[in-house]
Amino acid sequence: MQFRAVKGMNDILPDAVGRWHRLEAAFRRVVESYGFGELRTPVVEPTELFVRSIGEVTDVVQKEMYSFEHHKDRLTLRPELTASAVRAYVQHKVNSKEPVSRWYYIAPMYRAERPQRGRYRQFYQAGCELYGDAGPASDAEMIDMLVSLYTELGIPDLKVCIHSLGGPGSRAKYREALLEYLRPRKDELTELSQERMEKNPLRILDSKSEKDQAVVENAPRILDCLEEEDLAHWDELKRHLDALGMQYEVDPKLVRGLDYYTRTLFEIKSDAGNLGAQNTLVGGGRYDGLVKRLGGADVPAIGFAMGLERILLAMPETDDTPSPPCFFAPLGEAAISAALVHAKQLRLAGVRTEVDSRGNSLKSMLRRANGLGVRHCVVIGESELEEGRAQLKDLAKSETVEVKLSALVARLQSLMTSEDEA
Ligand code: HAM
């Protein structure tokens, strides 16, 4: 019997992982240069944590969570990490230790969505969460950081969309205006939106159904309902973005699918990589009320998360295969043992090295070395070993020289360095 990976969950084999490493290294370097430090949290959290943070009447909670019971606990594979980060922030009383915290993560998430290009059931997110700064300068800095990262990665056609949801006062005002507009049009909405209308009318704004979209086309705008302080925050955000020279669009339809957001919302899209409807590379926003709602102090927060698979699809093709290793082809047990010792020294000197210890013929070992694209191959036979020597083959030039085993590491190291410099 053969097994396959679960639908919508992918293997990443070593020959494809080079691009992942490059992306993850760039992400870490950029966000660490802005002062973010790495957070790691469990894959599994109490189900209630996500229900309370993301919101009961959302697609993620109603349709997409992998939840199960274990003994008497209701648990869920995390569909995102913002809720877990806030849980950790509150649990470890971080706000009593430092006024501002900047955290980042790179981790797999789980959502039972319909799989397609750029949308999976296990997918990787890289994200940042910032606590203790009410913005809007930090909001602008975060968006600018993302544009710098994507520009460095060579992703073309970036489109930055921003919007504001306002705080609780503006939200209540908007809710009333929206309901007043929707109630007489209820019959024109999909069944799901009709159900959601009184509980969470905002979710109707980001419904994917064309039927709902036709109804909300002329709905009142959130920006028109912002209270004075929210409006000042919004205007200042735009001023900071202008000062940073950022090109952006105000998208009055941007509401994002999670309930914890307040004020600033943003997404960055790109049409590179044929992502179609899945072209949102990153989404984020402010969630000033969540720390308090989850039992912590009244600490403002903002964050984002990007789907790494989507970024990789949008990144230009480059050759990320690592340079071929040094290769040992030992003949016989004693030579294999000597190869292990010398290869270890070479690795300690920083040279990537493989030993072919299968006990095969020289011909088959050289065939494998050629397959790996190896340039330098060390052949150690029984008689050479007795004399403390080895053959050093340059497979690119088809040249062979004899070297003393005692000088082998230094010789290979200098050959590899001069090639790196060439
Ligand atoms: P989100 O919009 O649900 O936000 O997801 C953020 C990003 O994760 C999306 O823009 C997309 O790139 C990627 N993504 C989401 N679902 C999938 C999927 N099924 N397959 C592949 N990629 C996917 C959040 O998760 C928030 N926690 C972001 C945040 C952090 N807001 C504040 N802090």
Coordinates of C-alpha atoms and ligand atoms in Angstrom, one line a residue:
M1 CA 0.0 0.0 0.0
Q2 CA 1.3 3.5 -0.9
F3 CA 0.4 6.7 0.9
R4 CA 0.0 10.2 -0.4
A5 CA 0.2 13.5 1.5
V6 CA -3.1 14.8 2.7
K7 CA -5.0 16.9 0.0
G8 CA -3.8 20.5 0.0
M9 CA -0.7 19.7 2.0
N10 CA 2.6 19.7 0.2
D11 CA 6.1 18.1 0.5
I12 CA 9.0 20.4 -0.1
L13 CA 11.9 18.2 -1.3
P14 CA 15.6 19.2 -0.9
D15 CA 16.0 20.3 -4.6
A16 CA 13.2 22.9 -4.1
V17 CA 14.1 24.1 -0.7
G18 CA 16.8 26.5 -1.9
R19 CA 14.3 29.1 -2.8
W20 CA 12.6 28.8 0.6
H21 CA 15.9 29.3 2.4
R22 CA 16.6 32.4 0.3
L23 CA 13.1 33.9 1.1
E24 CA 13.3 33.0 4.8
A25 CA 16.8 34.4 5.1
A26 CA 15.8 37.7 3.4
F27 CA 12.7 38.0 5.6
R28 CA 14.7 37.3 8.8
R29 CA 17.4 39.8 7.8
V30 CA 15.0 42.6 6.9
V31 CA 12.6 42.2 10.0
E32 CA 15.5 41.7 12.4
S33 CA 17.0 45.0 11.0
Y34 CA 13.8 46.6 12.2
G35 CA 14.2 45.1 15.7
F36 CA 11.8 42.2 15.5
G37 CA 12.8 39.0 17.4
E38 CA 11.6 35.5 16.6
L39 CA 8.6 33.9 18.4
R40 CA 7.8 30.2 18.4
T41 CA 4.5 28.9 19.7
P42 CA 2.7 25.5 19.6
V43 CA 0.9 24.3 16.5
V44 CA -2.1 23.4 18.6
E45 CA -4.1 25.9 20.7
P46 CA -7.4 25.9 22.6
T47 CA -10.2 26.2 20.0
E48 CA -11.8 29.0 22.0
L49 CA -8.7 31.2 21.5
F50 CA -9.4 31.4 17.8
V51 CA -13.2 31.7 18.2
R52 CA -12.7 34.7 20.5
S53 CA -10.0 36.4 18.5
I54 CA -10.8 35.8 14.9
G55 CA -14.6 35.9 15.5
E56 CA -17.4 33.3 15.6
V57 CA -19.0 34.6 12.4
T58 CA -16.0 34.4 10.1
D59 CA -15.1 32.0 7.3
V60 CA -12.0 30.8 9.2
V61 CA -13.9 29.9 12.3
Q62 CA -17.1 28.7 10.7
K63 CA -15.7 26.6 7.8
E64 CA -11.9 26.2 7.9
M65 CA -10.6 25.1 11.2
Y66 CA -9.1 21.7 11.9
S67 CA -10.5 21.1 15.4
F68 CA -10.6 18.0 17.5
E69 CA -11.2 16.8 21.0
H70 CA -8.5 15.3 23.1
H71 CA -9.7 13.9 26.4
K72 CA -11.9 16.9 27.5
D73 CA -9.9 19.6 25.6
R74 CA -11.2 21.3 22.5
L75 CA -8.1 21.9 20.4
T76 CA -7.4 23.4 16.9
L77 CA -4.4 23.4 14.6
R78 CA -3.6 27.1 14.3
P79 CA -5.2 28.8 11.2
E80 CA -3.0 31.9 11.9
L81 CA -0.6 33.1 14.5
T82 CA -1.8 36.5 15.7
A83 CA -4.1 34.9 18.3
S84 CA -1.3 32.6 19.5
A85 CA 1.1 35.6 19.8
V86 CA -1.4 37.6 21.8
R87 CA -2.0 34.5 24.0
A88 CA 1.7 34.2 24.6
Y89 CA 2.1 38.0 25.2
V90 CA -0.6 37.9 27.8
Q91 CA 0.5 34.6 29.4
H92 CA 4.1 35.8 29.9
K93 CA 3.0 39.3 31.1
V94 CA 5.3 40.7 28.5
N95 CA 3.9 44.2 28.8
S96 CA 5.1 44.5 32.3
K97 CA 8.7 43.8 31.2
E98 CA 8.9 46.1 28.1
P99 CA 6.8 48.9 26.7
V100 CA 7.2 47.9 23.1
S101 CA 7.6 44.3 21.8
R102 CA 8.4 43.4 18.2
W103 CA 7.9 39.8 17.3
Y104 CA 8.1 37.7 14.1
Y105 CA 7.4 34.1 13.1
I106 CA 7.8 31.7 10.2
A107 CA 5.5 28.8 10.6
P108 CA 3.0 26.4 9.0
M109 CA -0.8 27.2 9.4
Y110 CA -3.8 25.0 8.7
R111 CA -7.1 25.9 7.0
A112 CA -9.5 23.5 5.4
E113 CA -10.0 25.6 2.3
R114 CA -10.5 24.4 -1.3
P115 CA -7.0 23.9 -2.6
Q116 CA -5.8 25.7 -5.7
R117 CA -2.7 27.6 -7.0
G118 CA -1.6 29.8 -4.1
R119 CA -4.2 28.3 -1.7
Y120 CA -3.4 25.3 0.4
R121 CA -4.6 23.5 3.6
Q122 CA -1.1 23.6 5.2
F123 CA 0.7 26.7 4.2
Y124 CA 3.6 28.7 5.6
Q125 CA 3.2 32.2 6.9
A126 CA 5.9 34.7 7.8
G127 CA 4.6 37.5 9.9
C128 CA 5.3 40.3 12.4
E129 CA 3.4 41.5 15.4
L130 CA 4.2 44.8 17.2
Y131 CA 2.7 45.6 20.6
G132 CA 2.7 48.8 22.6
D133 CA 2.7 51.5 19.8
A134 CA -0.6 53.0 18.8
G135 CA 0.9 54.3 15.5
P136 CA 0.3 55.5 12.9
A137 CA 4.1 56.0 12.3
S138 CA 4.7 52.3 13.1
D139 CA 1.9 51.3 10.7
A140 CA 3.6 53.2 7.9
E141 CA 7.0 51.9 8.8
M142 CA 5.7 48.3 8.7
I143 CA 4.1 48.7 5.3
D144 CA 7.3 50.3 4.0
M145 CA 9.4 47.4 5.4
L146 CA 7.2 45.0 3.4
V147 CA 7.7 46.9 0.2
S148 CA 11.5 47.0 0.7
L149 CA 11.5 43.2 1.3
Y150 CA 9.4 42.5 -1.9
T151 CA 11.5 44.9 -4.0
E152 CA 14.7 43.2 -2.8
L153 CA 13.2 39.8 -3.7
G154 CA 12.5 41.1 -7.2
I155 CA 8.7 40.8 -7.1
P156 CA 7.2 43.1 -9.8
D157 CA 3.8 44.9 -10.0
L158 CA 3.3 45.6 -6.3
K159 CA 0.0 47.1 -5.4
V160 CA -0.3 48.5 -1.8
C161 CA -3.9 48.8 -0.7
I162 CA -4.8 50.6 2.6
H163 CA -8.0 51.4 4.4
S164 CA -9.2 52.1 8.0
L165 CA -12.0 50.5 10.0
G166 CA -11.8 53.0 12.8
G167 CA -12.2 52.1 16.5
P168 CA -15.2 50.7 18.3
G169 CA -17.1 54.0 18.2
S170 CA -16.8 54.4 14.4
R171 CA -17.5 50.8 14.0
A172 CA -20.8 51.0 15.9
K173 CA -21.8 54.0 13.8
Y174 CA -20.9 52.3 10.6
R175 CA -22.7 49.1 11.6
E176 CA -25.9 51.0 11.9
A177 CA -25.5 52.8 8.6
L178 CA -24.7 49.5 6.9
L179 CA -27.6 47.7 8.4
E180 CA -30.0 50.5 7.4
Y181 CA -28.7 50.1 3.8
L182 CA -28.8 46.2 3.9
R183 CA -32.1 45.5 5.6
P184 CA -34.4 46.5 2.6
R185 CA -32.1 44.6 0.3
K186 CA -31.9 41.4 2.4
D187 CA -33.6 39.2 -0.2
E188 CA -30.9 40.0 -2.8
L189 CA -28.1 38.6 -0.6
T190 CA -26.9 35.0 -0.5
E191 CA -28.2 32.7 2.2
L192 CA -24.9 32.9 4.2
S193 CA -24.9 36.7 4.1
Q194 CA -28.5 36.8 5.2
E195 CA -27.6 34.7 8.2
R196 CA -24.6 36.9 9.0
M197 CA -26.4 40.2 8.5
E198 CA -27.5 41.0 12.1
K199 CA -24.6 39.3 13.8
N200 CA -21.7 40.6 11.7
P201 CA -22.8 42.7 8.7
L202 CA -19.2 43.7 8.0
R203 CA -18.4 40.2 6.8
I204 CA -20.9 40.8 3.9
L205 CA -18.5 43.4 2.5
D206 CA -15.8 40.9 1.8
S207 CA -18.1 38.1 0.6
K208 CA -16.7 36.5 -2.5
S209 CA -20.1 36.0 -4.1
E210 CA -21.0 38.2 -7.0
K211 CA -24.6 38.4 -5.8
D212 CA -23.5 40.0 -2.5
Q213 CA -20.9 42.2 -4.2
A214 CA -23.7 43.7 -6.4
V215 CA -25.6 44.6 -3.3
V216 CA -22.7 46.1 -1.4
E217 CA -21.5 48.1 -4.4
N218 CA -23.3 51.2 -3.3
A219 CA -23.2 50.6 0.5
P220 CA -22.2 53.5 2.7
R221 CA -18.4 53.8 3.1
I222 CA -16.6 53.2 6.4
L223 CA -14.3 56.2 5.9
D224 CA -17.4 58.5 5.9
C225 CA -18.3 57.2 9.4
L226 CA -14.9 57.6 11.1
E227 CA -14.9 59.6 14.3
E228 CA -12.5 62.5 14.8
E229 CA -9.6 60.6 16.4
D230 CA -9.8 57.7 13.9
L231 CA -9.8 60.1 11.0
A232 CA -6.7 61.9 12.4
H233 CA -5.0 58.5 12.7
W234 CA -5.9 57.7 9.1
D235 CA -4.8 61.1 7.8
E236 CA -1.5 60.8 9.6
L237 CA -0.9 57.3 8.3
K238 CA -1.2 58.7 4.7
R239 CA 1.1 61.6 5.5
H240 CA 3.8 59.2 6.8
L241 CA 3.4 57.0 3.7
D242 CA 3.7 60.1 1.5
A243 CA 6.9 61.1 3.4
L244 CA 8.3 57.6 2.7
G245 CA 7.6 58.1 -1.0
M246 CA 5.2 55.1 -1.0
Q247 CA 2.7 54.6 -3.9
Y248 CA -0.6 53.2 -2.5
E249 CA -4.3 53.0 -3.2
V250 CA -7.1 53.6 -0.8
D251 CA -9.4 50.6 -1.1
P252 CA -12.8 51.3 0.6
K253 CA -13.8 47.7 0.1
L254 CA -10.8 46.3 2.0
V255 CA -12.2 44.9 5.3
R256 CA -10.2 41.7 5.7
G257 CA -11.8 38.5 7.0
L258 CA -10.9 38.5 10.6
D259 CA -12.9 40.3 13.4
Y260 CA -10.0 41.6 15.5
Y261 CA -9.1 44.5 13.3
T262 CA -9.4 48.2 14.2
R263 CA -8.2 51.3 12.3
T264 CA -5.4 50.6 9.8
L265 CA -5.8 47.7 7.3
F266 CA -3.4 46.9 4.5
E267 CA -2.7 44.3 1.8
I268 CA 0.0 44.1 -0.8
K269 CA -0.9 42.3 -4.1
S270 CA 1.1 41.4 -7.2
D271 CA 0.0 40.0 -10.5
A272 CA 3.3 38.2 -10.9
G273 CA 3.2 34.4 -10.7
N274 CA -0.3 33.9 -12.2
L275 CA -1.9 33.9 -8.8
G276 CA -5.3 35.0 -10.1
A277 CA -7.7 35.6 -7.1
Q278 CA -4.9 34.4 -4.8
N279 CA -2.7 37.5 -5.5
T280 CA -2.8 38.9 -2.0
L281 CA 0.8 38.3 -0.9
V282 CA 0.4 39.8 2.6
G283 CA -2.4 41.1 4.8
G284 CA -2.4 42.9 8.0
G285 CA -3.7 45.6 10.2
R286 CA -4.1 47.1 13.6
Y287 CA -5.9 45.1 16.4
D288 CA -5.8 47.5 19.3
G289 CA -8.5 45.8 21.4
L290 CA -7.4 42.1 21.2
V291 CA -4.8 42.0 24.0
K292 CA -7.4 43.3 26.4
R293 CA -10.1 41.0 25.1
L294 CA -7.8 38.0 25.8
G295 CA -7.3 39.0 29.4
G296 CA -4.3 41.4 29.1
A297 CA -3.7 45.1 29.6
D298 CA -5.0 47.7 27.2
V299 CA -2.1 47.4 24.8
P300 CA -2.4 48.5 21.1
A301 CA -1.0 46.2 18.4
I302 CA -0.5 45.9 14.7
G303 CA 0.8 43.1 12.5
F304 CA 0.8 41.2 9.2
A305 CA 1.3 37.8 7.7
M306 CA 2.4 36.7 4.2
G307 CA 1.9 33.4 2.5
L308 CA 5.3 32.1 1.6
E309 CA 4.0 29.8 -1.2
R310 CA 2.5 32.9 -2.8
I311 CA 5.6 34.9 -2.5
L312 CA 7.7 32.1 -4.0
L313 CA 5.3 31.9 -7.0
A314 CA 5.6 35.7 -7.5
M315 CA 9.4 35.7 -7.1
P316 CA 11.4 35.5 -10.4
E317 CA 13.1 32.2 -11.2
T318 CA 16.7 32.1 -10.1
D319 CA 19.2 29.2 -9.7
D320 CA 19.1 28.5 -6.0
T321 CA 20.8 25.1 -6.2
P322 CA 23.8 25.0 -3.8
S323 CA 27.3 24.6 -5.3
P324 CA 28.3 21.0 -5.6
P325 CA 30.2 19.4 -2.8
C326 CA 33.7 17.9 -2.5
F327 CA 33.4 14.2 -3.1
F328 CA 35.3 11.2 -1.6
A329 CA 35.4 7.9 -3.6
P330 CA 37.1 5.4 -1.3
L331 CA 37.8 1.8 -2.3
G332 CA 37.6 -0.7 0.5
E333 CA 36.7 -0.6 4.2
A334 CA 39.9 0.9 5.4
A335 CA 39.7 3.7 2.7
I336 CA 36.1 4.4 3.7
S337 CA 37.1 4.9 7.3
A338 CA 40.0 7.2 6.2
A339 CA 37.5 9.1 4.0
L340 CA 35.2 9.7 6.9
V341 CA 38.0 11.2 9.0
H342 CA 39.3 13.5 6.2
A343 CA 35.8 14.5 5.2
K344 CA 35.0 15.5 8.7
Q345 CA 38.1 17.8 8.8
L346 CA 37.1 19.3 5.6
R347 CA 33.6 20.1 6.8
L348 CA 35.0 21.6 10.0
A349 CA 37.0 23.9 7.6
G350 CA 33.6 24.9 6.0
V351 CA 33.7 22.8 2.9
R352 CA 30.5 20.9 1.9
T353 CA 31.6 17.3 1.5
E354 CA 30.1 13.9 0.6
V355 CA 31.5 10.5 1.1
D356 CA 30.3 7.7 -1.1
S357 CA 30.4 4.9 1.4
R358 CA 28.2 2.4 -0.5
G359 CA 31.3 0.2 -1.3
N360 CA 30.7 0.4 -5.0
S361 CA 33.1 0.3 -7.9
L362 CA 35.2 3.4 -8.8
K363 CA 33.3 3.7 -12.1
S364 CA 29.9 3.9 -10.3
M365 CA 31.2 6.4 -7.7
L366 CA 32.5 8.7 -10.4
R367 CA 29.2 8.4 -12.3
R368 CA 27.5 9.6 -9.1
A369 CA 30.0 12.4 -8.6
N370 CA 29.4 13.6 -12.2
G371 CA 25.7 13.5 -11.6
L372 CA 26.1 15.8 -8.6
G373 CA 28.1 18.2 -10.7
V374 CA 31.2 17.6 -8.5
R375 CA 34.4 19.3 -9.5
H376 CA 36.9 17.9 -6.9
C377 CA 36.8 14.2 -6.2
V378 CA 39.2 12.4 -3.8
V379 CA 39.9 8.8 -4.7
I380 CA 41.5 6.7 -2.0
G381 CA 42.6 3.2 -2.8
E382 CA 44.0 0.5 -0.4
S383 CA 47.6 0.9 -1.6
E384 CA 47.5 4.7 -1.7
L385 CA 46.2 4.7 1.9
E386 CA 49.1 2.6 3.1
E387 CA 51.4 5.3 1.5
G388 CA 49.4 8.1 3.1
R389 CA 48.4 9.5 -0.3
A390 CA 45.2 10.0 -2.4
Q391 CA 44.3 11.0 -6.0
L392 CA 42.7 14.3 -6.4
K393 CA 40.7 14.5 -9.6
D394 CA 39.5 17.7 -11.2
L395 CA 36.4 16.3 -13.0
A396 CA 35.9 19.5 -15.0
K397 CA 39.4 19.4 -16.4
S398 CA 39.8 15.6 -16.4
E399 CA 43.1 16.0 -14.5
T400 CA 44.4 13.9 -11.7
V401 CA 47.2 14.8 -9.2
E402 CA 48.6 12.9 -6.3
V403 CA 48.4 14.6 -2.8
K404 CA 49.6 13.6 0.6
L405 CA 46.6 12.8 2.9
S406 CA 48.1 15.1 5.5
A407 CA 48.0 18.1 3.0
L408 CA 44.6 17.2 1.5
V409 CA 42.4 19.5 3.6
A410 CA 44.6 22.6 3.1
R411 CA 44.8 21.8 -0.6
L412 CA 41.1 21.4 -1.2
Q413 CA 40.3 24.4 1.0
S414 CA 42.5 26.7 -1.1
L415 CA 41.1 25.2 -4.4
M416 CA 37.5 25.9 -3.2
T417 CA 38.4 29.5 -2.1
S418 CA 40.1 30.4 -5.3
E419 CA 37.1 29.1 -7.3
D420 CA 34.7 31.2 -5.1
E421 CA 36.8 34.3 -5.8
A422 CA 36.9 33.5 -9.6
Ligands
HAM1 P1 -4.9 36.4 6.5 O1 -5.3 37.4 5.5 O2 -5.9 35.4 6.8 O3 -4.3 37.2 7.7 O4 -3.6 35.6 5.9 C1 -2.4 36.4 5.6 C2 -1.8 35.8 4.3 O5 -1.6 34.4 4.4 C3 -2.7 35.9 3.0 O6 -2.5 37.2 2.5 C4 -2.0 34.9 2.1 O7 -0.8 35.4 1.5 C5 -1.7 33.8 3.1 N1 -2.7 32.8 3.2 C6 -3.9 32.8 3.8 N2 -4.6 31.6 3.6 C7 -3.8 30.9 2.8 C8 -4.0 29.6 2.2 N3 -5.0 28.8 2.5 N4 -3.0 29.1 1.4 C9 -1.9 29.9 1.2 N5 -1.7 31.1 1.7 C10 -2.6 31.6 2.5 C11 -3.8 36.6 8.8 O8 -3.6 35.4 8.9 C12 -3.5 37.5 10.0 N6 -3.1 36.7 11.1 C13 -2.5 38.5 9.6 C14 -2.2 39.5 10.7 C15 -1.1 39.4 11.5 N7 -2.9 40.5 11.0 C16 -2.3 41.1 12.1 N8 -1.3 40.4 12.4

